[in-house]
Coordinates of C-alpha atoms and ligand atoms in Angstrom, one line a residue:
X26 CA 120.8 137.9 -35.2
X27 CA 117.8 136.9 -33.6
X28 CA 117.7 133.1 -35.0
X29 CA 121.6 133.2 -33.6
X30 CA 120.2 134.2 -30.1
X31 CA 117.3 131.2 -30.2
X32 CA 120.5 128.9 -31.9
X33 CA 122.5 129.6 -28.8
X34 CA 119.9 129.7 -25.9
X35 CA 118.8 126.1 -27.3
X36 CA 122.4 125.1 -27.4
X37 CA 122.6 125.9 -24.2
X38 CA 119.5 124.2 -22.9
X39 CA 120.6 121.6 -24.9
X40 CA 123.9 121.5 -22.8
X41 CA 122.0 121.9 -19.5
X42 CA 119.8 119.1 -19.8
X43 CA 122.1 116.8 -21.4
X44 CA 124.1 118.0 -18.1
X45 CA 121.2 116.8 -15.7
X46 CA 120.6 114.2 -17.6
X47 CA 124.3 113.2 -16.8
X48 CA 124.8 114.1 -13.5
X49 CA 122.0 111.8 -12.6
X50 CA 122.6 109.2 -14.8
X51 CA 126.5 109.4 -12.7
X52 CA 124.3 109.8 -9.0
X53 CA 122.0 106.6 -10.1
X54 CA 124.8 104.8 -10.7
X55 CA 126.5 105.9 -7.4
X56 CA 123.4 105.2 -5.3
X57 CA 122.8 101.6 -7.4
X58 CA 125.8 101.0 -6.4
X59 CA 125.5 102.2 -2.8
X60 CA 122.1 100.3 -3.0
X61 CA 123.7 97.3 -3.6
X62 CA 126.5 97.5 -1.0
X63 CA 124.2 97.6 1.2
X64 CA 121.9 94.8 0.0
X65 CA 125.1 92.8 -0.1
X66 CA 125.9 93.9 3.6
X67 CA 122.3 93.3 4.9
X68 CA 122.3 89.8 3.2
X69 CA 126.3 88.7 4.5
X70 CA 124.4 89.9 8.0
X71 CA 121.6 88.0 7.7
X72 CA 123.7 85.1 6.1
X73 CA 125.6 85.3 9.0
X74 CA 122.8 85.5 12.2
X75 CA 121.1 82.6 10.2
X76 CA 124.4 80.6 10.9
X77 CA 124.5 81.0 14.2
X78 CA 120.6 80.5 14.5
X79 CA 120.9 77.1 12.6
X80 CA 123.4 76.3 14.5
X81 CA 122.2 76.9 17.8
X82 CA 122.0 73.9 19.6
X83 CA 118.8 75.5 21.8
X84 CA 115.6 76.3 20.0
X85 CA 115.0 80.1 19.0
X86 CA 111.6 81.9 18.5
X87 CA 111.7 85.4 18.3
X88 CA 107.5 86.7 18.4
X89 CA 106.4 90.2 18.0
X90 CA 104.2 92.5 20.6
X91 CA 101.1 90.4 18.7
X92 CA 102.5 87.3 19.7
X93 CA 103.8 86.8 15.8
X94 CA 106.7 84.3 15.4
X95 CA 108.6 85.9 13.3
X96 CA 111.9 83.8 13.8
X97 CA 112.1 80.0 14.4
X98 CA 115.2 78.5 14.4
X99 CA 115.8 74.6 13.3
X100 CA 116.4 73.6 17.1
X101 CA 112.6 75.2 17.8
X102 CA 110.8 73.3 14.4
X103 CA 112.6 70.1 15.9
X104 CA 111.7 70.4 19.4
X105 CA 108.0 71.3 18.5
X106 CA 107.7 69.5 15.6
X107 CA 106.2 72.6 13.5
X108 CA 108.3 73.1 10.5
X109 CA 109.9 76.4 10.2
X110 CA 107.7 77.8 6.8
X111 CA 104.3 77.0 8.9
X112 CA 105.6 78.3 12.2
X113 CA 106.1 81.7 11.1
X114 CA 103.8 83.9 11.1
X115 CA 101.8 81.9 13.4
X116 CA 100.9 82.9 17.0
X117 CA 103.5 81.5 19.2
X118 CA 100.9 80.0 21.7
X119 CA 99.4 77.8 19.0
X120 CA 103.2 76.7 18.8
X121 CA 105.0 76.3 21.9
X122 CA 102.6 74.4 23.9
X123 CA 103.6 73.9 28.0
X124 CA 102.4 71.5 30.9
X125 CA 104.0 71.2 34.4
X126 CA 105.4 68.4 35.4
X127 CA 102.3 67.1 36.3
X128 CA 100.9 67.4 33.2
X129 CA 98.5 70.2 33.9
X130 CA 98.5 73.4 30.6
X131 CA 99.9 76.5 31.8
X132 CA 98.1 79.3 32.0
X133 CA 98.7 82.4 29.9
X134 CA 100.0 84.3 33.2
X135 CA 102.8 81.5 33.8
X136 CA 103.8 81.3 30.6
X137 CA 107.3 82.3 30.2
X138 CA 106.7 84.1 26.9
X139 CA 103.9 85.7 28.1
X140 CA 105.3 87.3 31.5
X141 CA 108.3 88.6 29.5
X142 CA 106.3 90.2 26.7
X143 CA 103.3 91.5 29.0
X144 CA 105.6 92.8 32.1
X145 CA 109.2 93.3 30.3
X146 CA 111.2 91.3 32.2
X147 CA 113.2 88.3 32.0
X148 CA 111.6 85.3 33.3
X149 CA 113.6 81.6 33.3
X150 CA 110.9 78.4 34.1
X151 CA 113.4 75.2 34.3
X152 CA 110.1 72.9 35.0
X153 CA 108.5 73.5 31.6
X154 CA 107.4 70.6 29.6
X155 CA 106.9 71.2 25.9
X156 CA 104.1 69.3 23.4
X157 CA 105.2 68.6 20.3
X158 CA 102.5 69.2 17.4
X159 CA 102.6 65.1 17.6
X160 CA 101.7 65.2 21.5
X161 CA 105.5 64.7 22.4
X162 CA 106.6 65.8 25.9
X163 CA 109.9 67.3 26.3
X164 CA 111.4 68.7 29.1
X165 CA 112.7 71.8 28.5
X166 CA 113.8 75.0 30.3
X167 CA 113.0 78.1 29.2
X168 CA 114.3 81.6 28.9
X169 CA 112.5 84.8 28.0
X170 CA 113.6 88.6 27.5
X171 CA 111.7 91.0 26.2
X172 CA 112.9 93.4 23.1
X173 CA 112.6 96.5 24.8
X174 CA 112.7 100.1 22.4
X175 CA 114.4 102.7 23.3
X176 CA 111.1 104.0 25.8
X177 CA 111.4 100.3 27.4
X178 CA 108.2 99.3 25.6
X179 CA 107.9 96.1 24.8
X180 CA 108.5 95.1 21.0
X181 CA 108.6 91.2 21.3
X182 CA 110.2 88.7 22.9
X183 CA 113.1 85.9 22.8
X184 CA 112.5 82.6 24.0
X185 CA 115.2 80.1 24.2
X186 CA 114.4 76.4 25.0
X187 CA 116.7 74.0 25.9
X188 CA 115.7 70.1 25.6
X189 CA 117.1 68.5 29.2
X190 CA 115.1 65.7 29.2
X191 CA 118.4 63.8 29.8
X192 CA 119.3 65.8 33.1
X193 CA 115.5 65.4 34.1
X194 CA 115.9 61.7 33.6
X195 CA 119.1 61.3 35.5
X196 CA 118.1 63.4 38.1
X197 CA 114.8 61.4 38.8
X198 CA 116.9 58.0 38.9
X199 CA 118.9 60.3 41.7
X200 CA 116.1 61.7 43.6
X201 CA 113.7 58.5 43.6
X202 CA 116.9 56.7 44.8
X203 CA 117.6 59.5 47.7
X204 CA 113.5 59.5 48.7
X205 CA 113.0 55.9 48.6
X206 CA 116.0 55.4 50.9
X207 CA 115.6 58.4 53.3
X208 CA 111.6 58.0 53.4
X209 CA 112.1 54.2 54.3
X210 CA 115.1 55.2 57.1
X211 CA 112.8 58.1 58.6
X212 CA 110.4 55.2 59.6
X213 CA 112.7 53.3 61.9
X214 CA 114.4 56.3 63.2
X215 CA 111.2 57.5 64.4
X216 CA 110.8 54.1 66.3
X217 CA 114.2 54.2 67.8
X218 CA 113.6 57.8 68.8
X219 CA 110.0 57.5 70.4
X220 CA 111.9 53.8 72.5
X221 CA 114.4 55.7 73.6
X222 CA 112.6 58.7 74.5
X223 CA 110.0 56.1 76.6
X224 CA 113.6 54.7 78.0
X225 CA 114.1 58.1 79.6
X226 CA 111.0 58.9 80.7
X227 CA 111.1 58.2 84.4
X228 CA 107.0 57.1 84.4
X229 CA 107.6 54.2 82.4
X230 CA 111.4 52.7 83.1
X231 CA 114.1 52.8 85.7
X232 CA 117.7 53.5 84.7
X233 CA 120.6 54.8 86.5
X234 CA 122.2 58.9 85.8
X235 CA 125.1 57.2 83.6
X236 CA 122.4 55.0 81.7
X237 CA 120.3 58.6 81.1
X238 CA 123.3 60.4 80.3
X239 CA 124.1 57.3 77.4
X240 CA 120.6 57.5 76.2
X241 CA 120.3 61.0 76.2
X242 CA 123.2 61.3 73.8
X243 CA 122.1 58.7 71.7
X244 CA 118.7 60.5 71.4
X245 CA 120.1 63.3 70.3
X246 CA 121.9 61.5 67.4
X247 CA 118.8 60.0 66.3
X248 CA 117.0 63.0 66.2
X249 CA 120.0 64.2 64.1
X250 CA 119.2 61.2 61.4
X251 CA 115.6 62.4 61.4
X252 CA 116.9 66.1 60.7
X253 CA 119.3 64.4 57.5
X254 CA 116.7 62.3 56.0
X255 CA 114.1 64.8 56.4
X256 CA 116.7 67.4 54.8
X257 CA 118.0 65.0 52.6
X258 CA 113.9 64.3 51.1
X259 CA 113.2 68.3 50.6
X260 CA 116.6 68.7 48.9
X261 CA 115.7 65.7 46.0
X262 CA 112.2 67.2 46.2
X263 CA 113.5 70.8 45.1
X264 CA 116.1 69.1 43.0
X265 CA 113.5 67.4 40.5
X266 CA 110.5 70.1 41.1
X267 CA 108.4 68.1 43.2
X268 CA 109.0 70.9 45.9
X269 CA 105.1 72.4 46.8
X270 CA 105.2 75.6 45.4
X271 CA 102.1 77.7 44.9
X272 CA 103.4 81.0 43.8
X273 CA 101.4 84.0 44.5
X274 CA 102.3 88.0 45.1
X275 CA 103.4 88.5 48.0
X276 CA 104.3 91.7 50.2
X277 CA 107.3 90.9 51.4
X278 CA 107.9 93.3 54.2
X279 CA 104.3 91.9 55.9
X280 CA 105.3 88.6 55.7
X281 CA 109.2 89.3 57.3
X282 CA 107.5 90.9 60.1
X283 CA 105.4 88.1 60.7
X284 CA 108.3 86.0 60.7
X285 CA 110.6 88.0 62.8
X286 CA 108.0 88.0 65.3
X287 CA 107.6 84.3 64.9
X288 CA 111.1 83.3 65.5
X289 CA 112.0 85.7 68.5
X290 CA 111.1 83.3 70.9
X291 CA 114.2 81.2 69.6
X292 CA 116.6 84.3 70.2
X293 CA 115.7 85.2 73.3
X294 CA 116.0 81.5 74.3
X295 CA 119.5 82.1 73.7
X296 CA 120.0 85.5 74.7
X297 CA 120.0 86.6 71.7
X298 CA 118.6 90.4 70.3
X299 CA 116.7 90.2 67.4
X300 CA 115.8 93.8 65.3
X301 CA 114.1 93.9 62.2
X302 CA 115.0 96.3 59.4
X303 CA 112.6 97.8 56.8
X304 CA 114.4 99.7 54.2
X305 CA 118.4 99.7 55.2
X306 CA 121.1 99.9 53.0
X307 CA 123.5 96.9 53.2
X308 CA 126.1 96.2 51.4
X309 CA 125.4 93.8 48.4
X310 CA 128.4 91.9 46.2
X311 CA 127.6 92.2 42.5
X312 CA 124.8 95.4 42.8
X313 CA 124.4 98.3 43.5
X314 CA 126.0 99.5 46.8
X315 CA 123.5 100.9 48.2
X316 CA 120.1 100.4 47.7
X317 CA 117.4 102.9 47.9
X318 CA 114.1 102.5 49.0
X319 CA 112.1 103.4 46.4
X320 CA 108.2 102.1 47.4
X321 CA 107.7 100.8 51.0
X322 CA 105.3 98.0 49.5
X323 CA 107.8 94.9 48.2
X324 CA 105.9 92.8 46.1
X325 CA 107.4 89.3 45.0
X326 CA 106.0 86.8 43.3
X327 CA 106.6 84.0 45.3
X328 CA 105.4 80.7 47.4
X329 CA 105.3 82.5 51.0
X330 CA 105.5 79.3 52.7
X331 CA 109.2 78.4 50.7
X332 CA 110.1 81.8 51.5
X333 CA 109.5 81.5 55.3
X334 CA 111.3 78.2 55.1
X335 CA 114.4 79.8 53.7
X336 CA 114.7 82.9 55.8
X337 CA 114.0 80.1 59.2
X338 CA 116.7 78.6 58.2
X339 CA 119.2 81.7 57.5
X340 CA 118.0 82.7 60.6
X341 CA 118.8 79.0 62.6
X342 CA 122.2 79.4 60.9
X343 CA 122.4 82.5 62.9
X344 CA 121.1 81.2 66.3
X345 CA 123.4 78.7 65.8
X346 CA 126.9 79.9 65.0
X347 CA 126.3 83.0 67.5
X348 CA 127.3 82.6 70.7
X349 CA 125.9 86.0 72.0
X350 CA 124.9 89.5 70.7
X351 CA 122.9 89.9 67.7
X352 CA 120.8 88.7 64.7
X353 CA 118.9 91.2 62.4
X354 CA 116.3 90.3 59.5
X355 CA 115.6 93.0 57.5
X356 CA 114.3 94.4 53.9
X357 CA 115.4 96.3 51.5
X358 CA 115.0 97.0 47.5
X359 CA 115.5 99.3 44.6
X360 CA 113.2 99.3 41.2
X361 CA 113.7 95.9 40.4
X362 CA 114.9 93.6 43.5
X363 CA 113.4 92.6 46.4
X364 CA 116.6 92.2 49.4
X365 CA 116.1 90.0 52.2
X366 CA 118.8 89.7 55.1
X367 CA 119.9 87.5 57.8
X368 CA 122.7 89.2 59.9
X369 CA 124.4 88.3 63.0
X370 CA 127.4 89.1 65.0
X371 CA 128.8 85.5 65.2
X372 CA 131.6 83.1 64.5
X373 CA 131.8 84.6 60.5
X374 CA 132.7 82.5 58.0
X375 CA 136.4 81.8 56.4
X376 CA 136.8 83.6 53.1
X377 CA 137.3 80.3 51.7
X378 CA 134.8 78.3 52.5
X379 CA 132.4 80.8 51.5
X380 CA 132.0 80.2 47.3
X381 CA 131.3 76.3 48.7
X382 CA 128.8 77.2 51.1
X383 CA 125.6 76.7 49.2
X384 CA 126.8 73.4 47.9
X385 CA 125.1 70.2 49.2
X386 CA 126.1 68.5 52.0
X387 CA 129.2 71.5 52.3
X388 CA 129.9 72.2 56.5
X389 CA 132.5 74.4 57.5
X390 CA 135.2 72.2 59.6
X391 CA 136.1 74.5 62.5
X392 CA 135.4 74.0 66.2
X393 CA 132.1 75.7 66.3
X394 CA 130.7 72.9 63.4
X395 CA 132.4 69.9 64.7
X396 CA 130.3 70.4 68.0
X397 CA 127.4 71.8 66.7
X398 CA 125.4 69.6 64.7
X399 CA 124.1 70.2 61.0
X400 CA 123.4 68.4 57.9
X401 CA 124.9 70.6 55.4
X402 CA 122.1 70.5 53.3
X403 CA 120.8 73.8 54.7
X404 CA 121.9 76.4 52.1
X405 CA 121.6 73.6 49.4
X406 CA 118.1 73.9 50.0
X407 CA 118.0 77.5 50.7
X408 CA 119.5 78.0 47.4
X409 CA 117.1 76.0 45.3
X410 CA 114.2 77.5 46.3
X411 CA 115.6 80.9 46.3
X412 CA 116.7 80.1 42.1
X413 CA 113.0 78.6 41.8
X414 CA 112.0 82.3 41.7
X415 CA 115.0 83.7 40.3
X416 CA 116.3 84.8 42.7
X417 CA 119.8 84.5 44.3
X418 CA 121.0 83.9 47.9
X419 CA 125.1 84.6 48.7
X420 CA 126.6 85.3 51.7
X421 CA 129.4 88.3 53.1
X422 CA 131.2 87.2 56.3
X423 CA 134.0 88.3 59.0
X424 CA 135.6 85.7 60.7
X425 CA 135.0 86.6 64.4
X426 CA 132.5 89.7 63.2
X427 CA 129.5 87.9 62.1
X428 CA 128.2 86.9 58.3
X429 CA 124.6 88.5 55.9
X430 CA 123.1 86.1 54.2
X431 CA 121.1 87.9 51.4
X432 CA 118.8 87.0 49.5
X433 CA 117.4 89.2 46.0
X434 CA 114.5 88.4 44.3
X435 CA 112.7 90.2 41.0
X436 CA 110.4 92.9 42.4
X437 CA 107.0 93.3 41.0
X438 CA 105.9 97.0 40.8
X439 CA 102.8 97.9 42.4
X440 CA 101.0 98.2 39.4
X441 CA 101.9 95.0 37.9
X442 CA 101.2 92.7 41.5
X443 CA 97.7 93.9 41.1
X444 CA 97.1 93.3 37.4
X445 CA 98.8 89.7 38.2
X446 CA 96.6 89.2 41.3
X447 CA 93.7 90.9 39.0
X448 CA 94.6 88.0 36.4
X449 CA 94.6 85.2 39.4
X450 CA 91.2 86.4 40.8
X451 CA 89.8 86.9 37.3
X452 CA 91.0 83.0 36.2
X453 CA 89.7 81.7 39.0
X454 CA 86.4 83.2 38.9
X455 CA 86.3 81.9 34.7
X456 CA 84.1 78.8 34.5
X457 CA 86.7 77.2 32.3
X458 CA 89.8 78.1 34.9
X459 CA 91.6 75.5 35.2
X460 CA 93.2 74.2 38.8
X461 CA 96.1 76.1 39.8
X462 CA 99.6 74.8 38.4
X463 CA 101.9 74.3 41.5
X464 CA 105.1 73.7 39.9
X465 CA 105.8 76.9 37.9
X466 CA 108.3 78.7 38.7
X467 CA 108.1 82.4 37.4
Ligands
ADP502 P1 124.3 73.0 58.6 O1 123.2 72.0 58.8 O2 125.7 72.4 58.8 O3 124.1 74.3 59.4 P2 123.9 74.6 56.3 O4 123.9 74.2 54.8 O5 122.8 75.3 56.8 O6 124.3 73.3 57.1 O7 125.2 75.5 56.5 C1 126.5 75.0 55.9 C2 127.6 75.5 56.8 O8 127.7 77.0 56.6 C3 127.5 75.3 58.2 O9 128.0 74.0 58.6 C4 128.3 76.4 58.8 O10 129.7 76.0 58.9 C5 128.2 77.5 57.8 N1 127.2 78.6 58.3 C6 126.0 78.7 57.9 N2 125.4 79.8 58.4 C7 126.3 80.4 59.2 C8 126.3 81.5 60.0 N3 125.3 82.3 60.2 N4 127.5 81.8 60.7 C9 128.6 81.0 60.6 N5 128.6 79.9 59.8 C10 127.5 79.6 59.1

C-alpha cells in the first residue's frame, strides 16, 4: 500500500516536472521567437535609417555627451576624408576640423558642435570651412541640435554639414564683381559731390538762384549714388561673410537705450515722438502671441555694432515713411528669444509687397517711395546680418496705420552669458589663445 502511495506521488512528480519542463520548453520557444521578431524588426530599422543615412547627400555625425562619434555617415567620411570604421569612436574634434574664412581654427566656444552640446541649443554657422584629414578646405555650413532626454539634458549632438563650396565660389565671382565696381564708382562720385558742393558754396563761386536750385538737385542725386554704392558694398560684404563681425554677449536692453537716445535727435528734427519700450507685449507672426517678460537682463550673443546698424536703419525706415506722429523702439523676450521693434504710425505697408520686402534692391512703388529716395538694399542688409546670428527680422503693417519691424534673436540665459563671457576672458588670458575669429557666426 505504501510502495503504491511512493509509486503514485513519483508519478505525479514525474508528471509535474515533465509539465514545467514543457511549459517552458513552449514559453522558450515563444519568447525565441518573440526574440527574434524583434531582432528582425530592430535590424529592418536599422537597415532602413542606414539607407537614408548613406543616402544623405549632407554629411552626418551623430557624437555623444563625451564628444564620441558614434554615427558617421558616407557624405561625413567623404567630406573629411576619415573613413567611417576609424571615425567612430573617435572624438569628433580630432575629426571635423573648422577655420574661418580667413583661415584662422575655431575655437572650442564657436564651434558649432560644441555650443549645441555644451548650451543645448541649435546653432547654424554658414561661414565654416572644414579640413580634410589631407588638409583640404571645404566650405561648408553647418547645423547642430542637441539630443535632449526627457529632463532637457544634453545626450549628444547632430551635426549636419553641407559642402557649398560651389555657392561660395559663385557668390565671390558676384561680390568681387559688385565691390570692385561700386568701390571704384564711390571714388568719382565723391569728386563730383565735393565740385559741386564747392559750386554752391557762395565763398568760392558765383551762380544765379536757378543755377543753385540745378546744382542743388543734382547734389542731392549724387549723394544718392554714394548712398547705393556704399549700400551696394555692405550688402556683397554680408553676402560672402566678409561683413566685420566680432560677436560678443551683449545686453540687449542697455544697448537699445543707448540707441534710442542716439537717434532722437533725428525724430525730433522731424517732429517726430520717439518712446522706448522695455518689456511690451507685441504681437509677433509665427510665436507666441504674447510674450512674457521673464528676466529683465536680454542677453544675445551678437556683434553690437551690426546690431546698432540694423535697428538705425529700421528706425530711418520709420523717419522716413512717417509723416508725423510716432516711432517706438522697444524690447521684449520670453525664455528663449530676444524681440527687438521698430514701430511707427506711418504710411504702412501694402499686404503684398510685404513677403518681398527684405529682398534686394525690392522698393515699394507708391507715392511716398517714388519721392522719397532709397536704395532698396535696406532690409536686404538688415536681414543678413540679422540671419548671421540666427535670428529673423519680418515685418506687420497697416496701410495708413503704421508698420513693426521685429526682429528675434536666440536668448542666452543669464547663466550661460557669463560662462560664455567666463570662456572669452579665460581664452584670452591663455598664453596659447589664439586672436579672436571675426567671422563666426554663432
Ligand atoms: P529703401 O532704401 O528704399 O528705404 P529698404 O530696403 O530700407 O530700402 O526698404 C524697402 C522698402 O520698404 C522701401 O522702399 C519702402 O517702400 C518700404 N518700407 C521700409 N520701411 C518702411 C516703413 N517703416 N514704413 C513704410 N514702408 C517702409
Amino acid at each position: 500500500m505504501y510502495s503504491l502511495l511512493i509509486v503514485i506521488v513519483v508519478g505525479i512528480l514525474l508528471l509535474l516536472v515533465g509539465g514545467v519542463i514543457l511549459i517552458r520548453h513552449i514559453s522558450k520557444k515563444r519568447n525565441d521567437k518573440k526574440t527574434g521578431v524583434l531582432t528582425q524588426k530592430l535590424e529592418v530599422e536599422k537597415l532602413k535609417s542606414d539607407i537614408v543615412l548613406n543616402s544623405f547627400e549632407d554629411g552626418v555625425v551623430v557624437a555623444d555627451a563625451n564628444n564620441v562619434i558614434q554615427v558617421f555617415n558616407p557624405t561625413a567620411s567623404r567630406l573629411t576624408g576619415w573613413p567611417q570604421n576609424e571615425a567612430l569612436n573617435l572624438d569628433y574634434r580630432t575629426v571635423i576640423k573648422l577655420v574661418d574664412s580667413k583661415g584662422e581654427v575655431y575655437k572650442n566656444e564657436d564651434n558649432p558642435l560644441d555650443v549645441a552640446l555644451k548650451f543645448g541649443k541649435p546653432v547654424r554657422d554658414n561661414a565654416a570651412v572644414l579640413v580634410s584629414r589631407d588638409d583640404n578646405r571645404i566650405s561648408v555650413d553647418i547645423s547642430a541640435s542637441p539630443m535632449l532626454d526627457d529632463n532637457n539634458s544634453t545626450m549628444g549632438v547632430v551635426g549636419i554639414l553641407r559642402d557649398v563650396s560651389l555657392e561660395r565660389k559663385e557668390e565671390k565671382k558676384r561680390a568681387d564683381f559688385i565691390s570692385t565696381a561700386s568701390h571704384e564708382m564711390r571714388t568719382p562720385v565723391a569728386a563730383i559731390e565735393g565740385y559741386l558742393a564747392l559750386a554752391m558754396n557762395d565763398k568760392v563761386s558765383t551762380i544765379d538762384v536757378k543755377a543753385r536750385e540745378y546744382l542743388q538737385k543734382a547734389h542731392t542725386a549724387t549723394q544718392h549714388l554714394g548712398e547705393l554704392f556704399q549700400d551696394l558694398l555692405t550688402s556683397a560684404k554680408a553676402e560672402d561673410g566678409r561683413l566685420i563681425n566680432h560677436p560678443v554677449v551683449v545686453e540687449m536692453g542697455k544697448l537699445l537705450e543707448q540707441i534710442t537716445e542716439d537717434l532722437r535727435f533725428v525724430a525730433q528734427k522731424k517732429g517726430l515722438g520717439l518712446e522706448h519700450i522695455i518689456g511690451s507685449e507685441p504681437s509677433s507672426e509665427g510665436n507666441p502671441k504674447h510674450l512674457k517678460v521673464v528676466q529683465p537682463l536680454y542677453y544675445v550673443r551678437t556683434d553690437p555694432n551690426r546690431i546698432r546698424e540694423v535697428l538705425t536703419n529700421l528706425f530711418d525706415n520709420a523717419v522716413k515713411y512717417t509723416p508725423a506722429g510716432m516711432v517706438s523702439l522697444g524690447i521684449t523676450g520670453d525664455k528663449n528669444v530676444v524681440q527687438l521693434f521698430v514701430k511707427d504710425t506711418g504710411s504702412g505697408i501694402p499686404a503684398d509687397d510685404i513677403s518681398h520686402l527684405f529682398q534686394k534692391f525690392y522698393r515699394v512703388d507708391s507715392t511716398a517711395t517714388r519721392t522719397i529716395g532709397g536704395t532698396g538694399l535696406g532690409l536686404f542688409i538688415c536681414r543678413k546680418i540679422v540671419e548671421l546670428y540666427n535670428g529673423r527680422i519680418w515685418v506687420e503693417s497697416e496701410l495708413g496705420k503704421g508698420s513693426t519691424f521685429y526682429i528675434n534673436l536666440p536668448r542666452l540665459s543669464t547663466q550661460m552669458a557669463q560662462s560664455m563671457e567666463q570662456a572669452i576672458t579665460d581664452a584670452a588670458q591663455s598664453p596659447t589663445a589664439l586672436a579672436p575669429k571675426p567671422n563666426n557666426p554663432v
